[in-house]
Short mmCIF file of C-alpha atoms and ligand atoms in Angstrom, two decimals:
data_model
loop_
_atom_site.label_atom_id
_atom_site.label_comp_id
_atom_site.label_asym_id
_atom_site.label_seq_id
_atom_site.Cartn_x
_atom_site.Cartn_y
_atom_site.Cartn_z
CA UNK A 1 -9.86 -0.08 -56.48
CA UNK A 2 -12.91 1.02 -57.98
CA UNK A 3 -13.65 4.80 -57.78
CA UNK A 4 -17.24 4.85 -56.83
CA UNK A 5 -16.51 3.08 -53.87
CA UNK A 6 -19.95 3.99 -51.44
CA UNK A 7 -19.55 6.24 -48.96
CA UNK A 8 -20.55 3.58 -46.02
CA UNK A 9 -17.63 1.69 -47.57
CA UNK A 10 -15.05 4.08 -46.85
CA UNK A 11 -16.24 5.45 -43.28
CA UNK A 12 -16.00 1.44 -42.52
CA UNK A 13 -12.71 1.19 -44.25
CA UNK A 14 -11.79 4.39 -42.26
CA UNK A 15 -13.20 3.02 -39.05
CA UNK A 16 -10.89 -0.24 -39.64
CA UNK A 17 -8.01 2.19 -39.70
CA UNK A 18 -8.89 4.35 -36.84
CA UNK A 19 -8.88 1.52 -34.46
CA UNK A 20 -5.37 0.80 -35.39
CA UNK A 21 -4.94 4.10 -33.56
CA UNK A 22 -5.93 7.70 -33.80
CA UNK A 23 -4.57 9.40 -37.24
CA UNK A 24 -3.70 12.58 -36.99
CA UNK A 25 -4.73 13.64 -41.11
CA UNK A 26 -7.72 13.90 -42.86
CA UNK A 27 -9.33 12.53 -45.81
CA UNK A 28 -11.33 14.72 -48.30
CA UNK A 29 -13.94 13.13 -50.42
CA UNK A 30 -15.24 15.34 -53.40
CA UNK A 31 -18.61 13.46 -54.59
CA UNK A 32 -20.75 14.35 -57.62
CA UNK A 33 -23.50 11.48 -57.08
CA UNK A 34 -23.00 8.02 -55.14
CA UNK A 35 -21.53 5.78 -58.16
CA UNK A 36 -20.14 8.62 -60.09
CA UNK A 37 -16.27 7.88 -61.50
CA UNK A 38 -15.41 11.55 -60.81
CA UNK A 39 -15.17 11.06 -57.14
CA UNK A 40 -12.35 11.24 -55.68
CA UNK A 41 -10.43 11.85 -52.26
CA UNK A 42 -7.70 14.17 -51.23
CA UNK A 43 -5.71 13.71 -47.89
CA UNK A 44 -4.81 16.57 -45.33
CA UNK A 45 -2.48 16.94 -43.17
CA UNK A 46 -1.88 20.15 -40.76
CA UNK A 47 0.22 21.91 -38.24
CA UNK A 48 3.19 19.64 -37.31
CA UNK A 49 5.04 22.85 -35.77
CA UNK A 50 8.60 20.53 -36.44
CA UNK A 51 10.80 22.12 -33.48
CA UNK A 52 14.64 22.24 -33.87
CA UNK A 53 16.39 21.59 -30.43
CA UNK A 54 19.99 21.76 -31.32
CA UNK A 55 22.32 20.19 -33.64
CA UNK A 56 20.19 17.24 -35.53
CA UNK A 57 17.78 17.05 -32.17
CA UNK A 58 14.19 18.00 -32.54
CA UNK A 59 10.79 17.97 -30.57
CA UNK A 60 9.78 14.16 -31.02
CA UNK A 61 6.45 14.53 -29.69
CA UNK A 62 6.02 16.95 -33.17
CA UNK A 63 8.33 14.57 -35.04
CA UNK A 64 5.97 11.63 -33.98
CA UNK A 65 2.51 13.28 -35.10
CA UNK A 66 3.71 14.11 -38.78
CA UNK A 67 5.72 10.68 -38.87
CA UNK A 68 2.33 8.76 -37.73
CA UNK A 69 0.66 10.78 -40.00
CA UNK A 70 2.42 10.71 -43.21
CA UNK A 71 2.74 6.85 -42.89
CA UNK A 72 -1.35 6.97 -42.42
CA UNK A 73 -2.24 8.59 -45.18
CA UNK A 74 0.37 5.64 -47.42
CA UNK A 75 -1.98 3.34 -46.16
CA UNK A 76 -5.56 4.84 -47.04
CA UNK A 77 -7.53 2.96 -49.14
CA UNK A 78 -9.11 4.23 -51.55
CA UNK A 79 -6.20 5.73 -52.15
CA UNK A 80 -6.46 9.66 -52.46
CA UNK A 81 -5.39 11.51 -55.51
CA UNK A 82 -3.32 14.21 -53.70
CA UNK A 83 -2.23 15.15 -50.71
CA UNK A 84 -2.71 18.79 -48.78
CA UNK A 85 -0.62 20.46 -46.35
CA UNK A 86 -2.10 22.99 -43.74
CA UNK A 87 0.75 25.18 -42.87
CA UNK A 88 3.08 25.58 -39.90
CA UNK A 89 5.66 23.13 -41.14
CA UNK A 90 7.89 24.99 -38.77
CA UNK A 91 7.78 26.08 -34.66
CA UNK A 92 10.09 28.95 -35.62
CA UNK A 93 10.49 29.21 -39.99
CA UNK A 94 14.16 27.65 -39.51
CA UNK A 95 16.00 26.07 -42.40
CA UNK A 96 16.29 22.89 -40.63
CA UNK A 97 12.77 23.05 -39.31
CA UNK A 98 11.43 23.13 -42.30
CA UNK A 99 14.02 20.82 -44.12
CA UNK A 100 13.25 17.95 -41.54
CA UNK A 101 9.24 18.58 -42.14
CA UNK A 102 9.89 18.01 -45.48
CA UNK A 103 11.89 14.94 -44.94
CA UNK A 104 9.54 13.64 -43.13
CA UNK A 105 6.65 14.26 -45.62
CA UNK A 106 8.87 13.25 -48.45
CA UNK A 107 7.46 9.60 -47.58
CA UNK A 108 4.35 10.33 -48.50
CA UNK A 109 3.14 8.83 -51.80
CA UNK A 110 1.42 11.08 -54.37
CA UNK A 111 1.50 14.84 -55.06
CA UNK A 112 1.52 17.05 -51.72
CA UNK A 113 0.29 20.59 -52.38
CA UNK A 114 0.91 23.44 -49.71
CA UNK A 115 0.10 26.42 -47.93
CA UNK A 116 2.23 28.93 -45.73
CA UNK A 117 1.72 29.15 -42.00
CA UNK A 118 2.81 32.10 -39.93
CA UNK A 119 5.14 30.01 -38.11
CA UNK A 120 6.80 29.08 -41.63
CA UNK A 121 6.60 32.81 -42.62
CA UNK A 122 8.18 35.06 -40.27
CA UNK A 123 11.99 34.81 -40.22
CA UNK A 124 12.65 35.10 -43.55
CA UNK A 125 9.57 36.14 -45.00
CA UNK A 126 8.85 33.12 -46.81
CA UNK A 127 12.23 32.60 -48.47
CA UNK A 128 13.23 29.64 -47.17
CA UNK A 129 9.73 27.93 -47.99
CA UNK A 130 9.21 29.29 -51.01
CA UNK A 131 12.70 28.03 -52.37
CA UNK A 132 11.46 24.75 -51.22
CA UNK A 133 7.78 24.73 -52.36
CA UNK A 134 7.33 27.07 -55.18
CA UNK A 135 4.96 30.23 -54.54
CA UNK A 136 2.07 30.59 -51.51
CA UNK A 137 -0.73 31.64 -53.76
CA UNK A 138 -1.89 29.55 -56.95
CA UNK A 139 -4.94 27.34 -58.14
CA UNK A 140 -5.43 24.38 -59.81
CA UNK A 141 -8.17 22.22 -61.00
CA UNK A 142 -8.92 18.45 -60.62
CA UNK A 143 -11.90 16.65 -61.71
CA UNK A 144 -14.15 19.67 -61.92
CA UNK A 145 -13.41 21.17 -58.71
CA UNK A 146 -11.49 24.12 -58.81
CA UNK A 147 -8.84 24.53 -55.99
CA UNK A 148 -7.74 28.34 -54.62
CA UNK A 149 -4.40 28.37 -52.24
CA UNK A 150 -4.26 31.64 -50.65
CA UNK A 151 -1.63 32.80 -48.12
CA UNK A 152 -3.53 34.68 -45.26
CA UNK A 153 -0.84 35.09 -42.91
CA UNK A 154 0.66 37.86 -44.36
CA UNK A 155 0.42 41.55 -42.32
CA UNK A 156 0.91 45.22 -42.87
CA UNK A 157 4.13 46.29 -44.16
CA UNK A 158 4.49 48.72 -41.48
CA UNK A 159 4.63 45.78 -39.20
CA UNK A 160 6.98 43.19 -40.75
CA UNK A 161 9.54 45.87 -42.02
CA UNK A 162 9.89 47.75 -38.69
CA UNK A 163 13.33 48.08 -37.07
CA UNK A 164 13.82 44.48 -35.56
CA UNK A 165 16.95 43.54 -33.76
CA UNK A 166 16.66 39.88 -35.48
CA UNK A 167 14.40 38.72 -37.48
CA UNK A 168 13.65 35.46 -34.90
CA UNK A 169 12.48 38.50 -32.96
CA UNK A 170 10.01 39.18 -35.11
CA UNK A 171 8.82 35.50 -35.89
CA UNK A 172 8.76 35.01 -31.71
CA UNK A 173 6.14 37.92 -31.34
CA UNK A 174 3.96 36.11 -33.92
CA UNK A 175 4.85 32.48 -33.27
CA UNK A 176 2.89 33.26 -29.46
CA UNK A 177 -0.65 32.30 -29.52
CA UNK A 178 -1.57 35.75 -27.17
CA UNK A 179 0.54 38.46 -28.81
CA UNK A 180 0.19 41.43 -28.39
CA UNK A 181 3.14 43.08 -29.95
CA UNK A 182 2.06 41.00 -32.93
CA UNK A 183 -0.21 42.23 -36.02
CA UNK A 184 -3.16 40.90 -37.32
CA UNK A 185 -3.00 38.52 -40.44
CA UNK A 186 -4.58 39.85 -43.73
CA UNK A 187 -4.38 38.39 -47.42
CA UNK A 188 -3.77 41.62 -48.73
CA UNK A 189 -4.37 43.87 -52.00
CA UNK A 190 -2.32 41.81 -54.64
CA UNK A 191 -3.65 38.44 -53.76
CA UNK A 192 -7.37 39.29 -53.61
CA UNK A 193 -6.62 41.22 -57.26
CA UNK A 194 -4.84 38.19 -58.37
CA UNK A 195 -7.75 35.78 -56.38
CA UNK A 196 -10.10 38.23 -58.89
CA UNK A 197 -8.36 37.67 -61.92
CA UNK A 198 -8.14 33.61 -60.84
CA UNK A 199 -12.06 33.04 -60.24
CA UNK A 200 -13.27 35.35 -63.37
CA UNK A 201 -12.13 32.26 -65.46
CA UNK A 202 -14.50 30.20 -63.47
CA UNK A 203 -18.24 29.18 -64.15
CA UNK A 204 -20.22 29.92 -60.95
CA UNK A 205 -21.18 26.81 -60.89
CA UNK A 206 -18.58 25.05 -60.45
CA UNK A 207 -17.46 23.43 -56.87
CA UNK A 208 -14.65 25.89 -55.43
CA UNK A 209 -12.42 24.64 -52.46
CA UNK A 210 -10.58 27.55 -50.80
CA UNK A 211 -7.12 26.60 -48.69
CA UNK A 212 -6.00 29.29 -46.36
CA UNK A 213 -3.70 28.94 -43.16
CA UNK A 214 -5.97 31.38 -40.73
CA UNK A 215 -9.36 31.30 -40.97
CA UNK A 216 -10.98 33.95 -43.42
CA UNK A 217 -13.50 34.29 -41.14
CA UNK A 218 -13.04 36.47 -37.84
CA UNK A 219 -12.80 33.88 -34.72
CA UNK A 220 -10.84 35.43 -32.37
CA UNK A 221 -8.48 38.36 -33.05
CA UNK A 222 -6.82 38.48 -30.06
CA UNK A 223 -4.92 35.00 -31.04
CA UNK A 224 -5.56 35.96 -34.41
CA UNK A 225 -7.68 32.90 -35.33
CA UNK A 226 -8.85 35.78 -37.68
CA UNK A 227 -7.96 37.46 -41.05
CA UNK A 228 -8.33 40.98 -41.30
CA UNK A 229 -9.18 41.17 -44.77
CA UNK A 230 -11.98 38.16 -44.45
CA UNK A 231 -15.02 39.75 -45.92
CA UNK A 232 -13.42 41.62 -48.88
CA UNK A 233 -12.13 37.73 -49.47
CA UNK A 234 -15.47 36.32 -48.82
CA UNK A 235 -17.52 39.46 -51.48
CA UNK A 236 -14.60 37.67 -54.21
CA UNK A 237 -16.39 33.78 -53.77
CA UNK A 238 -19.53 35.69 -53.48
CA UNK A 239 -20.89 34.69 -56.67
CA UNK A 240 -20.17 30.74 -56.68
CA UNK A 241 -23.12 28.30 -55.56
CA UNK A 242 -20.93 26.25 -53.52
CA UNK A 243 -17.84 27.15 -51.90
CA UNK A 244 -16.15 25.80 -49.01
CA UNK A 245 -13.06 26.87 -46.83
CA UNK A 246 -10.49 24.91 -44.83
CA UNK A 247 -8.37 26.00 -43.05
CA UNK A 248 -5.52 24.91 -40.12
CA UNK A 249 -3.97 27.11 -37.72
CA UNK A 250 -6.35 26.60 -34.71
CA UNK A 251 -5.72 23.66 -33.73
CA UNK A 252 -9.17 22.33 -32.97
CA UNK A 253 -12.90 21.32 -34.75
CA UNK A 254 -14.55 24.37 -35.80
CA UNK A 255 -17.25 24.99 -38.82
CA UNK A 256 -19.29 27.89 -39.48
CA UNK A 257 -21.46 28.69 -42.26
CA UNK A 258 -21.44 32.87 -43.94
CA UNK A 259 -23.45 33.18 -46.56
CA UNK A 260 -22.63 30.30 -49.38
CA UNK A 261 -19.69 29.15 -47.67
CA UNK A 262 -18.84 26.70 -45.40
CA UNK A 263 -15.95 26.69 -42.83
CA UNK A 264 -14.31 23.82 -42.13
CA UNK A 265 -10.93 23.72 -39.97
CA UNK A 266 -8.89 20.95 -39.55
CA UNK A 267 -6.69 19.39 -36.55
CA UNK A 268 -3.23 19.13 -35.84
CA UNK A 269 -0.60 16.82 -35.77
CA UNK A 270 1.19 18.65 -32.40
CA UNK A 271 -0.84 19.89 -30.07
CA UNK A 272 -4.59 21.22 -29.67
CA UNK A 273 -5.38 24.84 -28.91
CA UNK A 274 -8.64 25.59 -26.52
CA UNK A 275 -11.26 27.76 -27.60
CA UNK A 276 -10.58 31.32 -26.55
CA UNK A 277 -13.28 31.93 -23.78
CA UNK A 278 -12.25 28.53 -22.19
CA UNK A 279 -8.34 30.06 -22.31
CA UNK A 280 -9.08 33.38 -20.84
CA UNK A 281 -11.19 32.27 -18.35
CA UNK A 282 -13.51 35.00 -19.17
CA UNK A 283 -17.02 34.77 -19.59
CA UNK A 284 -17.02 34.69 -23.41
CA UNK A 285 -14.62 36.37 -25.81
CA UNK A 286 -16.20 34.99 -28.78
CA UNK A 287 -18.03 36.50 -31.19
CA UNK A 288 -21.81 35.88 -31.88
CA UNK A 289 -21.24 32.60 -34.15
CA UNK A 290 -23.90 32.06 -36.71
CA UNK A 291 -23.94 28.33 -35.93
CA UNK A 292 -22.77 27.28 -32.64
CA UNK A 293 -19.97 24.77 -32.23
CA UNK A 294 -19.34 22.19 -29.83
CA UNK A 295 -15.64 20.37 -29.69
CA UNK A 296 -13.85 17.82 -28.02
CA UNK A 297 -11.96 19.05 -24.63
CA UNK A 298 -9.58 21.33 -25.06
CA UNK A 299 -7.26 20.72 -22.11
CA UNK A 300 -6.72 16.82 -22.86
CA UNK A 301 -3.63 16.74 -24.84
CA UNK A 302 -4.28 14.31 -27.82
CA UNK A 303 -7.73 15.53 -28.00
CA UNK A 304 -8.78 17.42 -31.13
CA UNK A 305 -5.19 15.94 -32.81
CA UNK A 306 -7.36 13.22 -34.51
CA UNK A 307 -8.51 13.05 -38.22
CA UNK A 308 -11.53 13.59 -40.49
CA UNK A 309 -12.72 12.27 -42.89
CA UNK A 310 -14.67 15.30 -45.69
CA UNK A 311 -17.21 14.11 -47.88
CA UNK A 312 -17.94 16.63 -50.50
CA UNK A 313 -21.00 15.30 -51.90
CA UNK A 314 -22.16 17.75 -54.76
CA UNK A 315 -20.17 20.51 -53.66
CA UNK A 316 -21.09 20.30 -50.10
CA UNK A 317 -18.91 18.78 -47.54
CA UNK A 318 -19.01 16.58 -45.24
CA UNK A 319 -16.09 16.27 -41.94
CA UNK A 320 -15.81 13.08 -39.98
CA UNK A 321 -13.66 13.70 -36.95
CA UNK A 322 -11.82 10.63 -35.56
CA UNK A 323 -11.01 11.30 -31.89
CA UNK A 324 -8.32 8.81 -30.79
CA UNK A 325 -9.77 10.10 -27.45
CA UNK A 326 -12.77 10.92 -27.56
CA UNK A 327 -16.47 9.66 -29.07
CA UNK A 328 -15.93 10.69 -33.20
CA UNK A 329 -17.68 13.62 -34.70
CA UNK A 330 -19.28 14.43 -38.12
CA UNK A 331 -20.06 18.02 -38.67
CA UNK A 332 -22.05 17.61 -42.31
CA UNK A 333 -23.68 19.58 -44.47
CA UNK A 334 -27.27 20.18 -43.31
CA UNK A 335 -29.82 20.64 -47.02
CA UNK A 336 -32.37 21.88 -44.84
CA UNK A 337 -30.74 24.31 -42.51
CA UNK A 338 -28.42 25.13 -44.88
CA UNK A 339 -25.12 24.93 -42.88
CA UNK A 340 -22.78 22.77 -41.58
CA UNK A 341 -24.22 20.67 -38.67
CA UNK A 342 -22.57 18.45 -36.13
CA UNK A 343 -24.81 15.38 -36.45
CA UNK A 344 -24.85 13.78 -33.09
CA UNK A 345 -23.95 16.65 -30.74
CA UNK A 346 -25.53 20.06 -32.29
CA UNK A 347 -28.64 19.81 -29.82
CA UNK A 348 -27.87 21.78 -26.89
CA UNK A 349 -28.86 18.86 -24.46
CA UNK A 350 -26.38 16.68 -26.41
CA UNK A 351 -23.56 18.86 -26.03
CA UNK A 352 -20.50 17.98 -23.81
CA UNK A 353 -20.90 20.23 -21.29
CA UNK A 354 -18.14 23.49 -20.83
CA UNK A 355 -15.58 22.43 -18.26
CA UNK A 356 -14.72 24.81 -15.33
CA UNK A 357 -10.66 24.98 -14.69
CA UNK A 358 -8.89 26.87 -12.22
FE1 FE2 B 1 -0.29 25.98 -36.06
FE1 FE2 B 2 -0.63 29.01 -37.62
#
């Protein structure tokens, strides 16, 4: 397979795939120039929220998503040179939970690198996961892109160490989407002076791809699609021409654009979460976006659990959602207006129009 493989070629070879079915995984593609042999393509896969019933039973719908998923991403072609894991391996950070994600992602062929979700965090602190996967934070660097993994899910000590009956209590109050006996999620002092120490070894100019589990951008805090920490996180990448975040955790298409870098979130294999204001049925909870976002419909279940394909073409990036449901998206990288842009649907007439439920 040869690596400069044009980028029509691989939507179509993508396309071929999607119409065996919607996949729920995406596909990265770091570009430096059409035909150059740097290219390259990373897969990723988020959110599978494997649920332990009892005994050896678990949630199949979950169990399906990350199965369908995992055997997906064997099949790509071009073939990508690693994989990436989102976070929220687990429903509630249990042993078996996470044991039986890993099982299932065990199939999948090539190097998997991941990052730690709340819902894999809060029982044990990150014991279990960590024993499993090696630490939360670290970077790496593959054909001149440098890759940051930063757990964001952490909170203030105050929190986590208060007097819980059980520790599942304390993973229940944070594994609920509205909770408010929960604590917003931060990245905290020793990562972002570690994150420091990480990037000053790095030429400005060089393509940096940040992986957190929450967004570090503020969303919504009230479901903390939010990281309290976001803009001391965001002065720290500051200095680099192009940087781009992805993230999980939300469950649904969302990009943004602050500054030099570009948000990107990615789908999930279980289940799709609405956008706030559509959840609370209030008027709008949101925050004043600097780009506004458009998305597939939150209430239809398979909706927004589809893939994407990222082109990162000279350190921008590219997503191509694949709806199994729903007309596919690209949100790309706009030169001129200088953020991410969905291409067929960012004109307010094109827009699906917000649904009214009752
Ligand atoms: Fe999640
Ligand atoms: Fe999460």
């Amino acid at each position: 397979m040869s690596k400069s493989i044009g980028r029509r070629e691989f939507l179509k070879r993508g396309g071929a795939l999607l119409a065996a079915g919607g996949l729920p995984l995406s596909l990265v593609e770091i570009a430096f120039g059409t035909e150059n042999e740097d290219n390259f393509t990373f897969a990723y896969i988020s959110d599978s929220h494997i649920t332990h019933v009892k005994g050896k039973e678990f949630v199949r719908n979950w169990d399906r998503g990350l199965i369908r998923a995992v055997a997906e991403t064997n099949l790509l072609d071009p073939r990508p040179d690693f994989i990436f894991y989102g976070g929220d391996i687990a429903q509630l950070g249990k042993p078996e939970e996470i044991d039986h994600g890993l099982e299932i992602l065990s199939g999948l062929r090539g190097d998997v690198h991941y990052v730690m979700g709340e819902h894999d965090y809060y029982l044990d602190l990150g014991e279990y996961w960590r024993k499993q996967l090696g630490p939360d934070h670290y970077s790496f660097d593959h054909k001149g892109v440098h890759f940051v993994v930063l757990n964001s899910i952490l909170t203030h000590d105050s929190w986590t160490n208060k007097k819980w009956d059980k520790p599942m209590d304390r993973m229940k109050q944070m594994a609920r989407l509205d909770n408010p006996n929960g604590s917003p999620f931060m990245v905290g002092d020793a990562q972002r002076v570690w994150l420091k120490k990480d990037l000053d070894t790095v030429s400005t100019n060089t393509p940096l791809v940040v992986f957190s589990h929450s967004p570090l951008q503020k969303i919504y805090k009230g479901w903390n699609f939010w990281t309290d920490d976001a803009e001391q996180v965001q002065a720290l990448l500051e200095p680099f021409d192009k940087v781009t975040v992805l993230y999980g955790h939300v469950h649904q298409i969302e990009y943004n654009q602050i500054g030099n870098i570009s948000f990107n979130s990615a789908m999930a294999t279980a289940w799709p979460w609405p956008y706030p204001a559509s959840y609370t049925q209030a008027e709008s909870y949101m925050p004043k976006l600097t780009v506004e976002m458009n998305r597939a419909d939150p209430f239809f279940e398979r909706d927004a659990t589809g893939w994407q394909f990222i082109n990162m073409h000279t350190g921008d990036v590219d997503v191509h959602y694949l709806l199994p449901d729903n007309r596919n998206r690209v949100v790309g990288f706009d030169e001129k207006a200088g953020h991410p842009v969905d291409t067929r649907y960012q004109a307010v007439a094109d827009r699906i129009p917000p649904q009214i439920h009752y």
